[in-house]
PDB file of C-alpha atoms in Angstrom:
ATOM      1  CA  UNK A  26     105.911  90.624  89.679  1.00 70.00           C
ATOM      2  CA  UNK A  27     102.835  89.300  90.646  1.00 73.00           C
ATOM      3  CA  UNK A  28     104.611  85.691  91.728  1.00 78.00           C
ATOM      4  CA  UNK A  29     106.085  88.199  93.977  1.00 80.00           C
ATOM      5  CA  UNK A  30     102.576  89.697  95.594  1.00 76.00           C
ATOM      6  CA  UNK A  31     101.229  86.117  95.224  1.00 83.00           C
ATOM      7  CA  UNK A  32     103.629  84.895  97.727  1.00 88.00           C
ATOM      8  CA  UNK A  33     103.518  87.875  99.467  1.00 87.00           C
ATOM      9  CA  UNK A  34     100.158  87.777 100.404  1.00 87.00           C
ATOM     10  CA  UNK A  35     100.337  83.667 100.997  1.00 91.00           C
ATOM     11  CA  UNK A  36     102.941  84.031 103.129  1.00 88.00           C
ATOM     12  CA  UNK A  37     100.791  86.984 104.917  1.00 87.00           C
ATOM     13  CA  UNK A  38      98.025  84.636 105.156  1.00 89.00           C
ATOM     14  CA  UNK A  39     100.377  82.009 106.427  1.00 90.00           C
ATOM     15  CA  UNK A  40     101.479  84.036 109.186  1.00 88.00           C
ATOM     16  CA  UNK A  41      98.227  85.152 110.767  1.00 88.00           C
ATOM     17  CA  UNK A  42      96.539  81.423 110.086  1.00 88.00           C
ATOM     18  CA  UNK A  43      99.993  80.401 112.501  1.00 86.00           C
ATOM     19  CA  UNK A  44      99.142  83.064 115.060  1.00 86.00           C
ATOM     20  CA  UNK A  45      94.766  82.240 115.311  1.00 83.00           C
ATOM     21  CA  UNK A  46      95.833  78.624 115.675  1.00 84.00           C
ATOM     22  CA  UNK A  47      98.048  79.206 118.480  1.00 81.00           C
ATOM     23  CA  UNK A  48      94.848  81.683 119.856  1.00 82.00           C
ATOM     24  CA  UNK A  49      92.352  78.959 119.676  1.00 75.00           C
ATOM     25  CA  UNK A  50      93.672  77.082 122.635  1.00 71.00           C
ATOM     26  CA  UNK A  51      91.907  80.106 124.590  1.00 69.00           C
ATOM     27  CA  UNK A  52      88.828  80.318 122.927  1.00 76.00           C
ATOM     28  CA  UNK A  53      86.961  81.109 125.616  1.00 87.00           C
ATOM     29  CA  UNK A  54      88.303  84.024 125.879  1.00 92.00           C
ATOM     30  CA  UNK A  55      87.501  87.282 123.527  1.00 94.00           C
ATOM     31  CA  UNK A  56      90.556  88.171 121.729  1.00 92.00           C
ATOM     32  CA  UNK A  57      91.780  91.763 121.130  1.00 95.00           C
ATOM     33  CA  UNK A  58      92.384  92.189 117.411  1.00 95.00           C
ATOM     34  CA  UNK A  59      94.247  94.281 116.285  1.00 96.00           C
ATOM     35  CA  UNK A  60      95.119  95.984 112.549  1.00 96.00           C
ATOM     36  CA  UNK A  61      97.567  98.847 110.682  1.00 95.00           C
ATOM     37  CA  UNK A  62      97.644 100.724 108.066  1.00 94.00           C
ATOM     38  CA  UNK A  63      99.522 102.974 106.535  1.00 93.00           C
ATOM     39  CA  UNK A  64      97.648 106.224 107.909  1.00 93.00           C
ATOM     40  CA  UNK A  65      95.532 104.327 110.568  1.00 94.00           C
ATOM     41  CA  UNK A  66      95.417 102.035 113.728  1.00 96.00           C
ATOM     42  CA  UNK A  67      92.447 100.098 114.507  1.00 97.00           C
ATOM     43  CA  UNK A  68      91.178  97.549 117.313  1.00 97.00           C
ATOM     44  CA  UNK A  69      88.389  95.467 118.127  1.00 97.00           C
ATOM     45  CA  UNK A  70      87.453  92.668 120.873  1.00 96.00           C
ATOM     46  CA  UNK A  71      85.861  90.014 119.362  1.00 94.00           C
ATOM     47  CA  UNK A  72      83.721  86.728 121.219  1.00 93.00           C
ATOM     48  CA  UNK A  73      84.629  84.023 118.363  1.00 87.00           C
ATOM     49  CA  UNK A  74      81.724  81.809 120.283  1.00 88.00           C
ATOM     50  CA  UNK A  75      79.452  84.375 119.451  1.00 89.00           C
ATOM     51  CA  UNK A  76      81.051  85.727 116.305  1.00 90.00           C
ATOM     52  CA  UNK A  77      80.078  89.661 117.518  1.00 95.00           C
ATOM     53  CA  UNK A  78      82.253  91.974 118.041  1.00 96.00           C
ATOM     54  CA  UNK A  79      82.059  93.487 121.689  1.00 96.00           C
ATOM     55  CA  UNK A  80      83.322  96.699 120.975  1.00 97.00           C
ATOM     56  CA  UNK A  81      85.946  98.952 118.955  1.00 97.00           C
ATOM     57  CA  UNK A  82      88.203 101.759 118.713  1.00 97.00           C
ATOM     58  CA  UNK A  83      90.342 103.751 116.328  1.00 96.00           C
ATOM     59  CA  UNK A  84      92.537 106.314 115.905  1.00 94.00           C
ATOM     60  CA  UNK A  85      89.637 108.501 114.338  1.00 93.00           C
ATOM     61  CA  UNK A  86      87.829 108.968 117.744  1.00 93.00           C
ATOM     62  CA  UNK A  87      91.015 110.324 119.156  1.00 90.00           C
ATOM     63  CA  UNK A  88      90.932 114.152 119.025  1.00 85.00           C
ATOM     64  CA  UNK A  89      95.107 114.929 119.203  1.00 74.00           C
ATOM     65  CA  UNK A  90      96.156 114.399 115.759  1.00 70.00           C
ATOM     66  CA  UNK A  91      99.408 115.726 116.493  1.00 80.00           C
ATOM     67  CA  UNK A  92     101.019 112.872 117.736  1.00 88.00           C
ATOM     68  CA  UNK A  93     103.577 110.354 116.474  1.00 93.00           C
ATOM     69  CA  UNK A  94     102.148 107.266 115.110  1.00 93.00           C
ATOM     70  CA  UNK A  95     103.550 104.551 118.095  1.00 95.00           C
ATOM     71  CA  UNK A  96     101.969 107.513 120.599  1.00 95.00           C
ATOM     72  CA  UNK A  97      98.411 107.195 118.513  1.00 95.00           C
ATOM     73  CA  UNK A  98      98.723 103.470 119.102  1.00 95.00           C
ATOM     74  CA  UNK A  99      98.613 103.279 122.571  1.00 96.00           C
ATOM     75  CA  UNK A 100      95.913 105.537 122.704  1.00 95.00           C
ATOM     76  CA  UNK A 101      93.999 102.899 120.749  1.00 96.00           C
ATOM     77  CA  UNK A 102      94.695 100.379 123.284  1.00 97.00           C
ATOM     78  CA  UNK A 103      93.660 102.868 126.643  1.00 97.00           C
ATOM     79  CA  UNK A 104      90.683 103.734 124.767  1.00 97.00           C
ATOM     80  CA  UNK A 105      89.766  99.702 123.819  1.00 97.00           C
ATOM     81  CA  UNK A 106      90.550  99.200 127.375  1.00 97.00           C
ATOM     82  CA  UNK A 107      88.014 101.490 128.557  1.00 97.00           C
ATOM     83  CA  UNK A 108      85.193 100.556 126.478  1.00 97.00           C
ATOM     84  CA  UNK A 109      86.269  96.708 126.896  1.00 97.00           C
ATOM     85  CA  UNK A 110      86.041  97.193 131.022  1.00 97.00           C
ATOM     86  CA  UNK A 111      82.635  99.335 130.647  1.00 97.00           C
ATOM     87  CA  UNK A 112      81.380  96.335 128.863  1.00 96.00           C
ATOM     88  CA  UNK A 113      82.312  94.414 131.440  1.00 95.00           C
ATOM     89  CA  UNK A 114      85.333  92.148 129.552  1.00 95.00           C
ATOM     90  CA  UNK A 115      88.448  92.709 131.647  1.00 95.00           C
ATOM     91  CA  UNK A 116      90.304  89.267 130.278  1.00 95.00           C
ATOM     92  CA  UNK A 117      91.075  89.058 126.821  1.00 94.00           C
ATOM     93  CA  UNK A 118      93.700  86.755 124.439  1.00 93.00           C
ATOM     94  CA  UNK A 119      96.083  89.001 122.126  1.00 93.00           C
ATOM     95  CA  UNK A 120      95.806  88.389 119.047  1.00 93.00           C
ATOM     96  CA  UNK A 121      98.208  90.295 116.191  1.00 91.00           C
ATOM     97  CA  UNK A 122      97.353  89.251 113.265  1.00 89.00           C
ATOM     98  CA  UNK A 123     100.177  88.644 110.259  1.00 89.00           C
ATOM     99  CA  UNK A 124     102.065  91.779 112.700  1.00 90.00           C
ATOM    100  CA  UNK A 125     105.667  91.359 114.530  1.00 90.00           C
ATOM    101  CA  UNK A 126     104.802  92.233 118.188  1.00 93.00           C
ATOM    102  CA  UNK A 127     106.871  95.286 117.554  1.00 95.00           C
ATOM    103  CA  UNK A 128     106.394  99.180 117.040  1.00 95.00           C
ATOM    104  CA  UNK A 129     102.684 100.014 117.054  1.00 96.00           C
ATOM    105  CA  UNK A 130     101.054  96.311 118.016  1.00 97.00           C
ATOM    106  CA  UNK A 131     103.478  97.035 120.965  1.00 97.00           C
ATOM    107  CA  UNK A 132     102.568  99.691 122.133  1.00 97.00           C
ATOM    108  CA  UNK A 133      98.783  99.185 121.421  1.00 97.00           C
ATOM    109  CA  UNK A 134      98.979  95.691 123.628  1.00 97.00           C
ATOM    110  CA  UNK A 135     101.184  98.046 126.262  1.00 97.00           C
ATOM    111  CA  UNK A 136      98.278 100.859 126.315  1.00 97.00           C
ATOM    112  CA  UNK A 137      95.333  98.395 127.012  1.00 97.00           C
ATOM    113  CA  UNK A 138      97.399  96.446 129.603  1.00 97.00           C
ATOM    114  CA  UNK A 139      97.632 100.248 131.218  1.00 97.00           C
ATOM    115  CA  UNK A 140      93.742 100.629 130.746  1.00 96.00           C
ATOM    116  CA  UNK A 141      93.091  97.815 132.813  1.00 96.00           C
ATOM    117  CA  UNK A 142      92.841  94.683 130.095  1.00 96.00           C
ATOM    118  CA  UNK A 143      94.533  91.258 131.208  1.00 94.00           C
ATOM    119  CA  UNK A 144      96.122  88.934 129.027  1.00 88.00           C
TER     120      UNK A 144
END
């Protein structure tokens, strides 16, 4: 068993190390992070030259809790969007992580591409 969650989390680790490589080639752009849980959906832009983050947004700022979870999502991206564009950053790289670009990265890329981000 934990063979199992050893190669589990290597092959996790694998994954996103595949996906920041392929990032890097636009490194002077910010990328849009992104990360699930279970209960919650968070995002953040990050400057890697600077190694801040720029800004960030959850689903615990949003006030409709009644919503389904790929709904919640792309409310995390508008709301990213928003605070991205008020800080001025209006191009930004993608970046998911160990995620498939499916279900709620989806729809959290589609939202911000609605609030105004381009990537």
């Amino acid at each position: 068993m934990l063979r199992e969650k050893l190669k589990k989390s290597y092959n996790r680790a694998l994954r996103q190390k595949r996906t920041r490589s392929r990032i890097s080639i636009h490194s002077d752009l910010p990328r849009l992070s992104v990360f699930r849980s279970l209960k919650h959906f968070y995002a953040q832009i990050i400057d890697d030259k600077m190694g801040k983050t720029i800004c960030s947004a959850s689903d615990s700022e949003l006030k409709d809790v009644k919503i389904k979870p790929v709904e919640i999502a792309k409310e995390v991206g508008k709301l990213i969007a928003t605070k991205a564009l008020a800080k001025k950053v209006e191009k930004v790289v993608f970046d998911r992580g160990n995620y498939k670009y499916h279900g709620r990265v989806a729809a959290a890329a589609d939202g911000a591409r609605e609030g105004g981000l381009k990537f």
